[in-house]
Each structure stands twice: as structure tokens, then as C-alpha cells.
PDB file of C-alpha atoms in Angstrom:
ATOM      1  CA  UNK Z   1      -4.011 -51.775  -8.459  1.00 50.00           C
ATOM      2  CA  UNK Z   2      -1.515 -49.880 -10.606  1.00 61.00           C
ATOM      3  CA  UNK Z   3      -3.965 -50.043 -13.384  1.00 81.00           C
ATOM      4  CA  UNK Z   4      -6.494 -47.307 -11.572  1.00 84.00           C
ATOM      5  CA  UNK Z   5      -6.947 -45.734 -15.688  1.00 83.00           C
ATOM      6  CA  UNK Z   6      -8.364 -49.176 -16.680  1.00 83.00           C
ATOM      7  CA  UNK Z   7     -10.999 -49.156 -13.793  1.00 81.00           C
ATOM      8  CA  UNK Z   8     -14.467 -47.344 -14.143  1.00 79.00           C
ATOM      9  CA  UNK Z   9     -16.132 -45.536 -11.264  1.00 74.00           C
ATOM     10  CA  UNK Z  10     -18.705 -47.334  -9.160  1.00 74.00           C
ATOM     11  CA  UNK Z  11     -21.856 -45.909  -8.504  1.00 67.00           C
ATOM     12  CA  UNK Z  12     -21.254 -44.292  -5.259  1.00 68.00           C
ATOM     13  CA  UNK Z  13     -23.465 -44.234  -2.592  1.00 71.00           C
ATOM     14  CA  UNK Z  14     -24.074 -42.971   0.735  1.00 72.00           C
ATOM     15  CA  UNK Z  15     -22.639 -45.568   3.583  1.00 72.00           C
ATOM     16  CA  UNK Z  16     -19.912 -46.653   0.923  1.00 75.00           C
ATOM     17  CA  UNK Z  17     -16.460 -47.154   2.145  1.00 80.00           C
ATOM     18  CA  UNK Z  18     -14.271 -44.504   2.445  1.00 85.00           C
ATOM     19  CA  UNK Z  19     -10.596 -45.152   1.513  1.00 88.00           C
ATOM     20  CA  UNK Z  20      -8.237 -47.091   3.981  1.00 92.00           C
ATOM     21  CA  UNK Z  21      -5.292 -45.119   4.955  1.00 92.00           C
ATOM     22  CA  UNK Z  22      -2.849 -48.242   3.459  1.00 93.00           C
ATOM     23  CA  UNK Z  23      -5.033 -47.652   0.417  1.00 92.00           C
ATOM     24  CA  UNK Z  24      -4.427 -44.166   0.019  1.00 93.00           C
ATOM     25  CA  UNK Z  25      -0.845 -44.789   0.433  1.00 94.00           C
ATOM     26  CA  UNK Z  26      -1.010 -47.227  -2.012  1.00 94.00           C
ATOM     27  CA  UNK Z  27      -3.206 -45.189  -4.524  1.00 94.00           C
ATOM     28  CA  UNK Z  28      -1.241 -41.828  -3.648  1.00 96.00           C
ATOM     29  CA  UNK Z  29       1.970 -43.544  -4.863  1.00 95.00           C
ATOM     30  CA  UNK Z  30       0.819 -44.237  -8.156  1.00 95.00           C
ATOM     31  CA  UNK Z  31      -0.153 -40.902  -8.893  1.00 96.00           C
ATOM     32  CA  UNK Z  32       2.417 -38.650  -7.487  1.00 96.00           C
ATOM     33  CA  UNK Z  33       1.382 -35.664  -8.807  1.00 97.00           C
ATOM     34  CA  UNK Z  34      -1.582 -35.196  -6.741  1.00 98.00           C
ATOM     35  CA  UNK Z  35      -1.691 -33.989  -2.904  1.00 97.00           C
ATOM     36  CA  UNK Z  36      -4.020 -34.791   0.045  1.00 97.00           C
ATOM     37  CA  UNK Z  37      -5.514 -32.348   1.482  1.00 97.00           C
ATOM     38  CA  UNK Z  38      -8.704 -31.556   4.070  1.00 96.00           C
ATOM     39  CA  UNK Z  39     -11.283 -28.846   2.840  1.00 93.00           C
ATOM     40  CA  UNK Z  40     -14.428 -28.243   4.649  1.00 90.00           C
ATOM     41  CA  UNK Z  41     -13.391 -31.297   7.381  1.00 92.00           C
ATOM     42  CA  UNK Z  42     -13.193 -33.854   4.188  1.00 94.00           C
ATOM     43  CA  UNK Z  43      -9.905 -35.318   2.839  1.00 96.00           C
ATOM     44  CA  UNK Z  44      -9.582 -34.439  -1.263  1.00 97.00           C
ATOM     45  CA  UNK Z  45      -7.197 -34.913  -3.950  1.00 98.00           C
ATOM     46  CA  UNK Z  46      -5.622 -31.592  -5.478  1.00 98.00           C
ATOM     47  CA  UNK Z  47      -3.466 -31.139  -8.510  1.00 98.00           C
ATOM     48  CA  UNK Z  48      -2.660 -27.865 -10.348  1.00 98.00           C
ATOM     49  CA  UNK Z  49      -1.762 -27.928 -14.011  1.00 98.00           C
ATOM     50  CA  UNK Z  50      -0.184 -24.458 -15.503  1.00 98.00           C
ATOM     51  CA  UNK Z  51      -0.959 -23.715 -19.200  1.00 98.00           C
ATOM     52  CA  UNK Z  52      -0.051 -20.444 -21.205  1.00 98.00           C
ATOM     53  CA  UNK Z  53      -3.103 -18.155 -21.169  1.00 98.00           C
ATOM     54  CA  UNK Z  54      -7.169 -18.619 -20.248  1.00 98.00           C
ATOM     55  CA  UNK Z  55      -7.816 -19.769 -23.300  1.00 98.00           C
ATOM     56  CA  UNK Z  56      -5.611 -23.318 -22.941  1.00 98.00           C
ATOM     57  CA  UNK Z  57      -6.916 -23.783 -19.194  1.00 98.00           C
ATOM     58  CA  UNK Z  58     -10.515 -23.343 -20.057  1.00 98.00           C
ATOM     59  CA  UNK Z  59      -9.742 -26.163 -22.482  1.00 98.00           C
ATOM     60  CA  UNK Z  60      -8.946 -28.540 -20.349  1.00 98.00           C
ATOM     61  CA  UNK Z  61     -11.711 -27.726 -17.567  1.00 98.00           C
ATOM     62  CA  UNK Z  62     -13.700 -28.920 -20.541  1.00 98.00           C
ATOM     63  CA  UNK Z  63     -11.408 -32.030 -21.314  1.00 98.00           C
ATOM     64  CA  UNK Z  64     -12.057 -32.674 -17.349  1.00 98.00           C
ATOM     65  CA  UNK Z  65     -15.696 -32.292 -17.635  1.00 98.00           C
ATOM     66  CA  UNK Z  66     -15.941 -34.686 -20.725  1.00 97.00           C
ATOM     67  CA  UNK Z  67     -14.197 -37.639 -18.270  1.00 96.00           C
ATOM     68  CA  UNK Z  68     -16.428 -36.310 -15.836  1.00 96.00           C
ATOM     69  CA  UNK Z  69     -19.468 -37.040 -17.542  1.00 96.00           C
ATOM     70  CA  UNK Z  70     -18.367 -40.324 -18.685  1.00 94.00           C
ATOM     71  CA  UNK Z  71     -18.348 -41.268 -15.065  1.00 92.00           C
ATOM     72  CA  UNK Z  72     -20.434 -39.683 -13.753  1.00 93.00           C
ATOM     73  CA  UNK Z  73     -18.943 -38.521 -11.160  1.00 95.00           C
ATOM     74  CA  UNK Z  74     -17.385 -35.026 -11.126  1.00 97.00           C
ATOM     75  CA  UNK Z  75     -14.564 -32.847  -9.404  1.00 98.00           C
ATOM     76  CA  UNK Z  76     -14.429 -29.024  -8.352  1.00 98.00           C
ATOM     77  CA  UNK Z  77     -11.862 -27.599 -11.355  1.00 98.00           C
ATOM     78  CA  UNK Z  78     -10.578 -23.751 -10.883  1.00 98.00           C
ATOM     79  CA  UNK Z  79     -10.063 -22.377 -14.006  1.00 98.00           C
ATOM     80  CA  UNK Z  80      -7.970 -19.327 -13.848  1.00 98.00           C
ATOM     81  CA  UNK Z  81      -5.734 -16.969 -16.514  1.00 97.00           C
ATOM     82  CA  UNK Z  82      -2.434 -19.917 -16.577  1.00 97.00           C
ATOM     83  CA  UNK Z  83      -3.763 -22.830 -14.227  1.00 98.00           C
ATOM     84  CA  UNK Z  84      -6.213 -25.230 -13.449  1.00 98.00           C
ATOM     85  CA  UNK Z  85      -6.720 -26.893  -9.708  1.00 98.00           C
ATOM     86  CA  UNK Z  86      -8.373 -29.813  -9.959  1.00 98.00           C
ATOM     87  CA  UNK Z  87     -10.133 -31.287  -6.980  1.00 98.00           C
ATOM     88  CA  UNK Z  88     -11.699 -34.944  -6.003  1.00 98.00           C
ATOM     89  CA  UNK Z  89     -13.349 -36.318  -3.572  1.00 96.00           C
ATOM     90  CA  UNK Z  90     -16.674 -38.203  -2.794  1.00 94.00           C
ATOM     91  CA  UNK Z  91     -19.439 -35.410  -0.977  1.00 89.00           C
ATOM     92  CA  UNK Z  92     -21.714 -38.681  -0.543  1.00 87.00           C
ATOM     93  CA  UNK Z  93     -19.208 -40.148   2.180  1.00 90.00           C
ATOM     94  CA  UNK Z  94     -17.166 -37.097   3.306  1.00 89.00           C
ATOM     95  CA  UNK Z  95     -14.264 -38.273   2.002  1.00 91.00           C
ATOM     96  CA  UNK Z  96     -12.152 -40.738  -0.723  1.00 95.00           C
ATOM     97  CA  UNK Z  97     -13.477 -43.546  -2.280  1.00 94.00           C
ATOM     98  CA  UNK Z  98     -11.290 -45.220  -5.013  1.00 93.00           C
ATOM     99  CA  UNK Z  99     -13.474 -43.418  -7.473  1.00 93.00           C
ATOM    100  CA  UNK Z 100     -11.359 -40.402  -6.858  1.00 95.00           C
ATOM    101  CA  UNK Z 101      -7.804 -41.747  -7.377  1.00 95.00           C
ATOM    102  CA  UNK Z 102      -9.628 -43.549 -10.760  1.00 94.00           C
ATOM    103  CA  UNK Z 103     -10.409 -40.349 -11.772  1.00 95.00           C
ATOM    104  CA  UNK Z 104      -7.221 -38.425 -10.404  1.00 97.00           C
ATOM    105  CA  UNK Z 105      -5.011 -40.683 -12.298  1.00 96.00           C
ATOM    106  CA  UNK Z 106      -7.644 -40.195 -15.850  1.00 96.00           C
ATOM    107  CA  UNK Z 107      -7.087 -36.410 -15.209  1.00 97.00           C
ATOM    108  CA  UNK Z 108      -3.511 -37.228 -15.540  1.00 97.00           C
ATOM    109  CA  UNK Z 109      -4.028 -38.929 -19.023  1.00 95.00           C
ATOM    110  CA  UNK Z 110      -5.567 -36.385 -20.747  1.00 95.00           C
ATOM    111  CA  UNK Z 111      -3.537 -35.116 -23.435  1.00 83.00           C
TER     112      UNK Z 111
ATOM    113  CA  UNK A   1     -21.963   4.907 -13.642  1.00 49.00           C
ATOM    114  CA  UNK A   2     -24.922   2.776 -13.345  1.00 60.00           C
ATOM    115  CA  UNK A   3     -24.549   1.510 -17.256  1.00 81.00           C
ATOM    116  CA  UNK A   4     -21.565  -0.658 -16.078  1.00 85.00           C
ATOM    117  CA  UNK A   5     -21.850  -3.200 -18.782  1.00 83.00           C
ATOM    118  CA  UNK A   6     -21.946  -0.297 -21.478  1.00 83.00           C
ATOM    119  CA  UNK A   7     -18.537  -0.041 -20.721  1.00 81.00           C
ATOM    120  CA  UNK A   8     -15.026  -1.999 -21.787  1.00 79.00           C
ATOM    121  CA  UNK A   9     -12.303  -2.704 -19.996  1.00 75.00           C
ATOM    122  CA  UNK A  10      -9.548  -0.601 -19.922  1.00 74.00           C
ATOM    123  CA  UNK A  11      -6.041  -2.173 -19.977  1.00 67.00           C
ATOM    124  CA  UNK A  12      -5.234  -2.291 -16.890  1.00 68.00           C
ATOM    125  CA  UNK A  13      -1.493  -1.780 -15.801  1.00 71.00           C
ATOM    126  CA  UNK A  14       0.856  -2.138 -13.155  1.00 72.00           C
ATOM    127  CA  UNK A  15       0.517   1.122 -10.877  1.00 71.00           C
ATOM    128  CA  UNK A  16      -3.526   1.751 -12.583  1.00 75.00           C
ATOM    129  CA  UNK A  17      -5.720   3.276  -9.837  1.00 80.00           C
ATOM    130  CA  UNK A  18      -7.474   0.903  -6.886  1.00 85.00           C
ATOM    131  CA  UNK A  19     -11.329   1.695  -6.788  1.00 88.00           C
ATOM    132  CA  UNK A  20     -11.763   3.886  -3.651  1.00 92.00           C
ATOM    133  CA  UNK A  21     -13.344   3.410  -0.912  1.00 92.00           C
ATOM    134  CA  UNK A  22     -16.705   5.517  -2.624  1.00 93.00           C
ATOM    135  CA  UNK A  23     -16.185   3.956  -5.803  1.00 92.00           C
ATOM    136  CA  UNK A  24     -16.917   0.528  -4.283  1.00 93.00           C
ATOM    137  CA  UNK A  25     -19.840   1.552  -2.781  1.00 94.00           C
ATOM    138  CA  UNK A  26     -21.417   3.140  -5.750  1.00 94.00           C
ATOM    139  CA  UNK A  27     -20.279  -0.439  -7.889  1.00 94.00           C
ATOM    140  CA  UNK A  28     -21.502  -2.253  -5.743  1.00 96.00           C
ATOM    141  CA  UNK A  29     -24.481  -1.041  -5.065  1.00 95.00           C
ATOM    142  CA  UNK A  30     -25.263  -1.409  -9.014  1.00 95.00           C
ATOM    143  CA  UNK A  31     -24.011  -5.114  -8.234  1.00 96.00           C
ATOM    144  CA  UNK A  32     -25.529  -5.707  -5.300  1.00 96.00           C
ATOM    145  CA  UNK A  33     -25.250 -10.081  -5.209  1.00 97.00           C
ATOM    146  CA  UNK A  34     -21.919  -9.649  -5.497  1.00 98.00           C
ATOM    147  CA  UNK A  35     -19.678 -10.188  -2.065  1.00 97.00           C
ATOM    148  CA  UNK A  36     -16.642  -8.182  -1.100  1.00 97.00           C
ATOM    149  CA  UNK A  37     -14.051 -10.971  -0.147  1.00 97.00           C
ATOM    150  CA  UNK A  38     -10.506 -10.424   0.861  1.00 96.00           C
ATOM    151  CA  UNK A  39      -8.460 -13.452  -0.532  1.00 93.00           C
ATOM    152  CA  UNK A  40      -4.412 -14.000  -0.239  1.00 90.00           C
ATOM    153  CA  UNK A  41      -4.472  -9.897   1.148  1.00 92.00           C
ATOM    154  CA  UNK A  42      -6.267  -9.283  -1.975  1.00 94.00           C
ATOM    155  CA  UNK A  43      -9.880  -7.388  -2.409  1.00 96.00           C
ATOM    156  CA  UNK A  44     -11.951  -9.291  -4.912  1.00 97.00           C
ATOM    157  CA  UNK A  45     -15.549  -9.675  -6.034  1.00 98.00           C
ATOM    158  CA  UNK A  46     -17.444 -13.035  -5.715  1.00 98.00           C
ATOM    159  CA  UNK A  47     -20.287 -14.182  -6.697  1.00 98.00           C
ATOM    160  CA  UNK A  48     -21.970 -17.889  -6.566  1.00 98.00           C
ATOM    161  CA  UNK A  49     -24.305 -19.285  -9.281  1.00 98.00           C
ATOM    162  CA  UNK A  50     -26.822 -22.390  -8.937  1.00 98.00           C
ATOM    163  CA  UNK A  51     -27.539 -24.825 -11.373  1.00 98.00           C
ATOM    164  CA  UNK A  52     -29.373 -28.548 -11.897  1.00 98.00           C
ATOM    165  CA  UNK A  53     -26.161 -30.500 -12.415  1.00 98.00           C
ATOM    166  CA  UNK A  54     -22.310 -30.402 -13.380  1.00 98.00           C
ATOM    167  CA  UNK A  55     -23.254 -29.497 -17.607  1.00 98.00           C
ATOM    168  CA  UNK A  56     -25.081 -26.224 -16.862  1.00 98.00           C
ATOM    169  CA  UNK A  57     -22.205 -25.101 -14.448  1.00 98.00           C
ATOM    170  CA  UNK A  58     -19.810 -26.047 -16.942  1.00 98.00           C
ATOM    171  CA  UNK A  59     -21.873 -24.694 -20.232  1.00 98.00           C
ATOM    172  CA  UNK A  60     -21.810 -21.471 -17.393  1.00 98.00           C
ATOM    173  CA  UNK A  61     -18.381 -21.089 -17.329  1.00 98.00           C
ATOM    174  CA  UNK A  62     -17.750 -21.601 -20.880  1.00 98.00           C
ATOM    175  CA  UNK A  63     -20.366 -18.376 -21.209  1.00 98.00           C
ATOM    176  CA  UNK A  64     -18.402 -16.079 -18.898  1.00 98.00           C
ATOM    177  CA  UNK A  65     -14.781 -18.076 -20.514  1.00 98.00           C
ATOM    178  CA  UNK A  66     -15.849 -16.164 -24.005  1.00 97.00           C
ATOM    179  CA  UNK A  67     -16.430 -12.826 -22.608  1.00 96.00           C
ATOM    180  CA  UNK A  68     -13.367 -13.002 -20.754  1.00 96.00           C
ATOM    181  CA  UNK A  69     -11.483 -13.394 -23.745  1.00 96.00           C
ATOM    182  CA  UNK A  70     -13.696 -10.666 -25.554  1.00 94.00           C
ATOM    183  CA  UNK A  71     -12.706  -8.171 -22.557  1.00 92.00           C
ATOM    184  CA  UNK A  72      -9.175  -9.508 -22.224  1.00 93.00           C
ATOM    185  CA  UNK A  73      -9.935  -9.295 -18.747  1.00 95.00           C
ATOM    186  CA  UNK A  74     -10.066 -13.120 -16.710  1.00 97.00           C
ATOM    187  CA  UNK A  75     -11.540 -14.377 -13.263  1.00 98.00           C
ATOM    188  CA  UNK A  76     -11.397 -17.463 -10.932  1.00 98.00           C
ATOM    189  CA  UNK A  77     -14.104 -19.588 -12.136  1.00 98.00           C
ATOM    190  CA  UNK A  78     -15.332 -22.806  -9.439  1.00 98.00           C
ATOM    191  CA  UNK A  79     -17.240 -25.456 -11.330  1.00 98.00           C
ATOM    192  CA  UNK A  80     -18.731 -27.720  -9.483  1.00 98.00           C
ATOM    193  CA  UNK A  81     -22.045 -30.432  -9.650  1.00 97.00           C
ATOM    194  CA  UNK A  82     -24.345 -27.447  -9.383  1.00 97.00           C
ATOM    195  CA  UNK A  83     -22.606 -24.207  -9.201  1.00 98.00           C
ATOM    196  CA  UNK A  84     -20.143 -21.812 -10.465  1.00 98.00           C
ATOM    197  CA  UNK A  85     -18.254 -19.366  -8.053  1.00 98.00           C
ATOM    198  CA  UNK A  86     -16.992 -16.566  -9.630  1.00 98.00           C
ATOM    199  CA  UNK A  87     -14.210 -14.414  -8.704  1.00 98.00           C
ATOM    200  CA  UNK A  88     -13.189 -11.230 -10.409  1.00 98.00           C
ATOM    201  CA  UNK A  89      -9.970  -8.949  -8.913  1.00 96.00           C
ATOM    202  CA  UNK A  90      -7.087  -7.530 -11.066  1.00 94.00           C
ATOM    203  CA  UNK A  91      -3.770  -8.991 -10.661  1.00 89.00           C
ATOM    204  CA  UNK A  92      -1.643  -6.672 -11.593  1.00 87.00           C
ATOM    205  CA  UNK A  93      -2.856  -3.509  -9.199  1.00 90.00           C
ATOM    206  CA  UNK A  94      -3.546  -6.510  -6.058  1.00 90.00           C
ATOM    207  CA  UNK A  95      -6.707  -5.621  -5.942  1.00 91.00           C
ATOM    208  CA  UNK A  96      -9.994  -3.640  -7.663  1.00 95.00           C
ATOM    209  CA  UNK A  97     -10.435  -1.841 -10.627  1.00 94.00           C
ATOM    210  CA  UNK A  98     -13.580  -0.218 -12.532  1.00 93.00           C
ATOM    211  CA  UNK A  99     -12.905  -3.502 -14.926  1.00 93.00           C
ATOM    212  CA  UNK A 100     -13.619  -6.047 -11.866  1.00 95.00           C
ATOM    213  CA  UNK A 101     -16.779  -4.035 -11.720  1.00 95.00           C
ATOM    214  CA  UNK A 102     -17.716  -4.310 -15.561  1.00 94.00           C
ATOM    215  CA  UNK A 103     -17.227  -7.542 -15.365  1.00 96.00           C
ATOM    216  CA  UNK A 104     -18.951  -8.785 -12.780  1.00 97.00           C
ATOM    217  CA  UNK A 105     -22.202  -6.590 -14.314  1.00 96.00           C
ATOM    218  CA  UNK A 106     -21.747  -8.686 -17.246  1.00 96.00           C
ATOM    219  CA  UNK A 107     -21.083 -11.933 -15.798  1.00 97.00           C
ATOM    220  CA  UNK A 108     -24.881 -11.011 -14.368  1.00 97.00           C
ATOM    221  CA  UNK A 109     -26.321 -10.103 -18.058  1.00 95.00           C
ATOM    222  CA  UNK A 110     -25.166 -13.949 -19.091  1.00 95.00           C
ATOM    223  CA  UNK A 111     -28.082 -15.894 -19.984  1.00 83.00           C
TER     224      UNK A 111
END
């Protein structure tokens, strides 16, 4: 499972299973960077990435929404003057499917 | 004061005025989908946007990303599968300026 780039998101659907907790653990420790957290009673993955200005974050919303399209399946990114927060998670079953580490760990790859 | 997109941003400084009280009121009633919110102690002016799907939010924020950088003047921008939240304050004074104003009258002229 430590290959979660090489994997492509299911179609996700409503009644799909949402993440064990020995899978998040396991998923969680391969990418590091990210945090759990619990928004609107659902469990999501965050990350924040700092750049130098607007210009550099807005860049890689748009990097984001390129993998995001790919997928088809898409995150809530914050684009601000210096950072990005990136957010995944799966609104069809209130929580995290493996879709979401996939995609947490492609965030991580883009240059 | 009702032409508020006629009108650039200022620089705005440390120590540059907060809008008062009346000054709000008159903005915002030029403005009037924008929300007063109060976010980390800090007045700021939000406004969410719908669209079909997760391209139009993003093409979206790429619109208000470019005059951002034409004002030199940046908010919080949410993408998400069908909407954009935006959030316009100014850092440096914690708070409100005539700029947050400006801005968000322009963010509404976007087509």
C-alpha cells in the first residue's frame, strides 16, 4: 500500500466504505505531512503548503485542480497571499475513502 | 461613495485607518450579498459564489486571482466542486479598509 501515487481513484459512491481506522493509520504514515482533522462532523485530510507571494499559490491551486480533474474527484484548496490548505475527503460517505490519501499523497508529488 | 469599483486601492499600511462603524454601513449597503464575519478576532467580508462543477469555481478564482494582482490587494479564496467563498480583510490594519470594500464591489463586477 506504500504505492498510494500509482493507484487511481475509484468511482465513489454513496454506501462505499469509509476508511478503517488501521487503514488510516496505515495510509496516514505514508504521508506524514498531512493531518486528520473533523470539519462539519466528517473526518478530512489537511495540509498547508507556504509559497512566496499570491501569485506562486494560485499556481498550484491550479496544479491541484489539474490532478483533480484527472480523477475526478476534487478537494476544498484555500488559496491565500503565501499558502495553500488543501483539504480531502469523500462528501458522498461523510468521511475517508482511500481515494483521499491517493490523492493526498499526488498533492504531495506535484512539483 | 457608491462608485466603489471606480476606485483603486490604496496601499494600505501598518497603522492605515479601520472603516468605522458608519463607513461599514454605507459599504455595505452598496455591497449588500456580502456578510460581515469575524474570523481569528478579525472583521472580514465574505461572500459565497455557486457554480455547475469544480472548473467554473476554479476558472472563478483564477478571475478574481488576476485582479488581485492588478490591485495588489489579495483575499481567501475557497474552491470547491461548486463554489467559491471569498474572503476579503486587510492584514496589516487586523481588520477593514475602504480597499476590502473595492474589492469585494469588483469581485461582484466579475463575469
Amino acid at each position: 500500500m506504500s504505492n498510494l501515487t500509482e493507484q487511481k481513484c475509484e468511482a465513489c459512491r454513496v454506501g462505499a466504505p469509509i476508511a478503517t481506522a488501521e487503514e488510516k493509520e496505515t495510509y496516514l504514515s505514508i504521508i506524514p505531512k498531512w493531518m486528520l482533522i473533523t470539519e462539519d462532523g466528517m473526518e478530512k485530510l489537511q495540509r498547508d503548503f507556504s509559497f512566496k507571494n499570491f501569485k506562486e499559490a494560485l499556481d498550484f491551486t491550479n496544479k491541484i485542480g489539474m490532478i483533480a480533474e484527472d480523477e475526478g474527484h476534487h478537494p476544498d484548496i484555500t488559496t491565500r497571499y503565501g499558502s495553500v490548505s488543501v483539504v480531502w475527503y469523500t462528501h458522498k460517505i461523510n468521511g475517508l475513502h482511500l481515494n483521499d490519501f491517493i490523492m493526498a499523497a499526488k498533492t504531495d508529488q506535484i512539483p
